[in-house]
Coordinates of N, CA and C in Angstrom, one line a residue:
X16 N 156.4 35.5 51.6 CA 155.0 35.1 51.8 C 154.5 36.0 52.9
X17 N 153.2 36.5 52.6 CA 152.7 37.4 53.6 C 151.9 36.6 54.7
X18 N 151.5 37.4 55.7 CA 150.8 36.8 56.9 C 149.5 36.1 56.5
X19 N 148.8 36.7 55.6 CA 147.5 36.1 55.3 C 147.6 34.8 54.6
X20 N 148.6 34.7 53.7 CA 148.9 33.4 53.0 C 149.4 32.3 54.0
X21 N 150.2 32.7 54.9 CA 150.7 31.8 55.9 C 149.6 31.3 56.8
X22 N 148.7 32.2 57.2 CA 147.6 31.9 58.1 C 146.6 30.9 57.4
X23 N 146.4 31.1 56.1 CA 145.5 30.2 55.3 C 146.1 28.8 55.2
X24 N 147.4 28.8 55.0 CA 148.1 27.5 55.0 C 148.0 26.8 56.3
X25 N 148.2 27.5 57.4 CA 148.1 26.9 58.7 C 146.7 26.4 59.0
X26 N 145.7 27.2 58.7 CA 144.3 26.8 58.9 C 143.9 25.6 58.1
X27 N 144.5 25.4 57.0 CA 144.1 24.3 56.1 C 145.0 23.1 56.5
X28 N 145.9 23.2 57.4 CA 146.7 22.1 57.9 C 147.8 21.8 57.0
X29 N 148.2 22.7 56.1 CA 149.3 22.5 55.2 C 150.6 22.6 55.9
X30 N 150.7 23.6 56.8 CA 151.9 23.8 57.6 C 151.6 23.7 59.1
X31 N 152.7 23.5 59.8 CA 152.5 23.4 61.3 C 152.8 24.9 61.8
X32 N 152.4 25.1 63.1 CA 152.5 26.5 63.7 C 153.9 27.0 63.8
X33 N 154.1 28.2 63.5 CA 155.4 28.9 63.5 C 156.0 28.8 64.9
X34 N 155.2 29.0 66.0 CA 155.7 28.9 67.3 C 156.4 27.6 67.7
X35 N 155.8 26.5 67.2 CA 156.4 25.2 67.4 C 157.9 25.2 66.9
X36 N 158.1 25.8 65.8 CA 159.5 25.8 65.2 C 160.4 26.8 65.9
X37 N 159.9 27.9 66.4 CA 160.7 28.9 67.1 C 161.2 28.2 68.4
X38 N 160.3 27.6 69.1 CA 160.7 26.9 70.3 C 161.7 25.8 70.1
X39 N 161.5 25.0 69.0 CA 162.5 24.0 68.7 C 163.9 24.5 68.3
X40 N 163.9 25.6 67.5 CA 165.2 26.2 67.1 C 165.9 26.7 68.4
X41 N 165.2 27.4 69.3 CA 165.8 27.9 70.5 C 166.3 26.8 71.4
X42 N 165.6 25.7 71.5 CA 166.0 24.5 72.3 C 167.3 23.9 71.7
X43 N 167.5 24.0 70.4 CA 168.7 23.4 69.8 C 169.9 24.3 70.1
X44 N 169.6 25.6 70.4 CA 170.7 26.5 70.7 C 170.4 27.4 71.9
X45 N 170.5 26.7 73.1 CA 170.2 27.4 74.3 C 170.8 28.8 74.5
X46 N 170.1 29.7 74.9 CA 170.6 31.1 75.1 C 170.6 31.9 73.9
X47 N 170.3 31.4 72.7 CA 170.3 32.1 71.5 C 169.1 33.1 71.4
X48 N 169.2 34.1 70.6 CA 168.1 35.0 70.4 C 167.7 34.9 68.9
X49 N 166.4 35.0 68.7 CA 165.8 34.9 67.4 C 166.1 36.3 66.7
X50 N 166.7 36.3 65.5 CA 166.9 37.5 64.7 C 165.9 37.6 63.6
X51 N 165.5 36.5 63.0 CA 164.7 36.6 61.8 C 163.9 35.2 61.7
X52 N 162.7 35.3 61.3 CA 161.9 34.1 61.0 C 161.1 34.4 59.7
X53 N 161.1 33.5 58.8 CA 160.2 33.6 57.6 C 159.8 32.3 57.1
X54 N 158.7 32.3 56.3 CA 158.2 31.1 55.7 C 158.3 31.3 54.2
X55 N 158.9 30.4 53.5 CA 159.2 30.5 52.1 C 158.7 29.2 51.4
X56 N 158.3 29.3 50.1 CA 158.0 28.1 49.3 C 159.2 27.9 48.4
X57 N 159.7 26.7 48.5 CA 160.9 26.3 47.6 C 160.6 24.9 47.1
X58 N 160.6 24.8 45.7 CA 160.4 23.5 45.1 C 159.2 22.7 45.6
X59 N 158.1 23.5 45.6 CA 156.8 22.9 46.1 C 156.8 22.4 47.5
X60 N 157.7 23.0 48.3 CA 157.8 22.7 49.7 C 157.8 24.0 50.5
X61 N 157.1 24.0 51.7 CA 157.1 25.2 52.5 C 158.2 25.0 53.6
X62 N 159.0 26.0 53.7 CA 160.2 26.0 54.6 C 160.2 27.2 55.5
X63 N 160.3 26.9 56.8 CA 160.5 27.9 57.8 C 162.1 28.2 57.9
X64 N 162.5 29.4 57.8 CA 163.9 29.8 57.9 C 164.1 30.7 59.1
X65 N 165.1 30.4 59.9 CA 165.4 31.2 61.1 C 166.8 31.6 61.1
X66 N 167.1 32.8 61.6 CA 168.5 33.2 62.0 C 168.5 33.4 63.5
X67 N 169.4 32.8 64.1 CA 169.6 32.9 65.6 C 171.0 33.5 65.9
X68 N 171.1 34.3 66.9 CA 172.4 34.8 67.4 C 172.7 34.0 68.7
X69 N 173.8 33.2 68.6 CA 174.1 32.4 69.8 C 174.8 33.3 70.9
X70 N 174.9 32.8 72.1 CA 175.6 33.6 73.2 C 177.1 33.9 72.8
X71 N 177.6 33.1 71.9 CA 179.0 33.2 71.5 C 179.2 34.3 70.4
X72 N 178.0 34.9 69.9 CA 178.1 35.9 68.9 C 178.0 35.3 67.5
X73 N 177.7 34.0 67.3 CA 177.6 33.4 66.0 C 176.2 33.4 65.5
X74 N 176.0 33.8 64.3 CA 174.7 33.7 63.6 C 174.5 32.3 63.0
X75 N 173.5 31.7 63.4 CA 173.1 30.3 62.9 C 171.9 30.4 62.0
X76 N 171.9 29.7 60.9 CA 170.8 29.6 60.0 C 170.2 28.2 60.1
X77 N 168.9 28.2 60.4 CA 168.2 26.9 60.5 C 167.0 26.9 59.5
X78 N 166.7 25.7 58.9 CA 165.6 25.6 58.0 C 164.9 24.3 58.4
X79 N 163.5 24.4 58.4 CA 162.7 23.2 58.8 C 161.6 23.1 57.7
X80 N 161.3 21.8 57.4 CA 160.2 21.6 56.5 C 158.9 22.0 57.3
X81 N 158.2 22.9 56.8 CA 157.0 23.5 57.6 C 155.9 22.5 57.7
X82 N 155.9 21.4 56.9 CA 154.8 20.4 56.9 C 155.1 19.3 57.8
X83 N 156.4 18.8 57.8 CA 156.7 17.6 58.5 C 157.6 17.9 59.8
X84 N 158.1 19.1 59.9 CA 158.9 19.6 61.0 C 160.4 19.0 60.9
X85 N 160.7 18.4 59.8 CA 162.1 17.9 59.6 C 163.1 19.0 59.6
X86 N 164.2 18.9 60.3 CA 165.3 19.8 60.3 C 166.0 19.6 59.0
X87 N 166.1 20.7 58.2 CA 166.8 20.6 56.9 C 168.2 21.2 56.9
X88 N 168.4 22.2 57.8 CA 169.7 22.8 57.8 C 169.9 23.5 59.2
X89 N 171.1 23.4 59.7 CA 171.5 24.0 60.9 C 173.0 24.3 60.8
X90 N 173.4 25.5 60.4 CA 174.8 25.8 60.2 C 175.1 27.3 60.4
X91 N 176.4 27.6 60.6 CA 176.8 29.0 60.7 C 176.4 29.7 59.5
X92 N 175.9 31.0 59.6 CA 175.5 31.8 58.5 C 176.6 32.6 58.0

């Protein structure tokens, strides 16, 4: 999904702000670095997907429902 589509969804209140999810993902894994962030549509649901690199060198994949902020996945990638 491109930036314009994501901005339109945000402005219409369909999804919550990306920054909110980045902060939450980093709070779940203190000291981790954000490697990748993207917004995807899956099964009529918008999902923020993140890859984090933990201080231990482990890559974690996190997924959040972009509308409700529910954590859908948090596991080693």
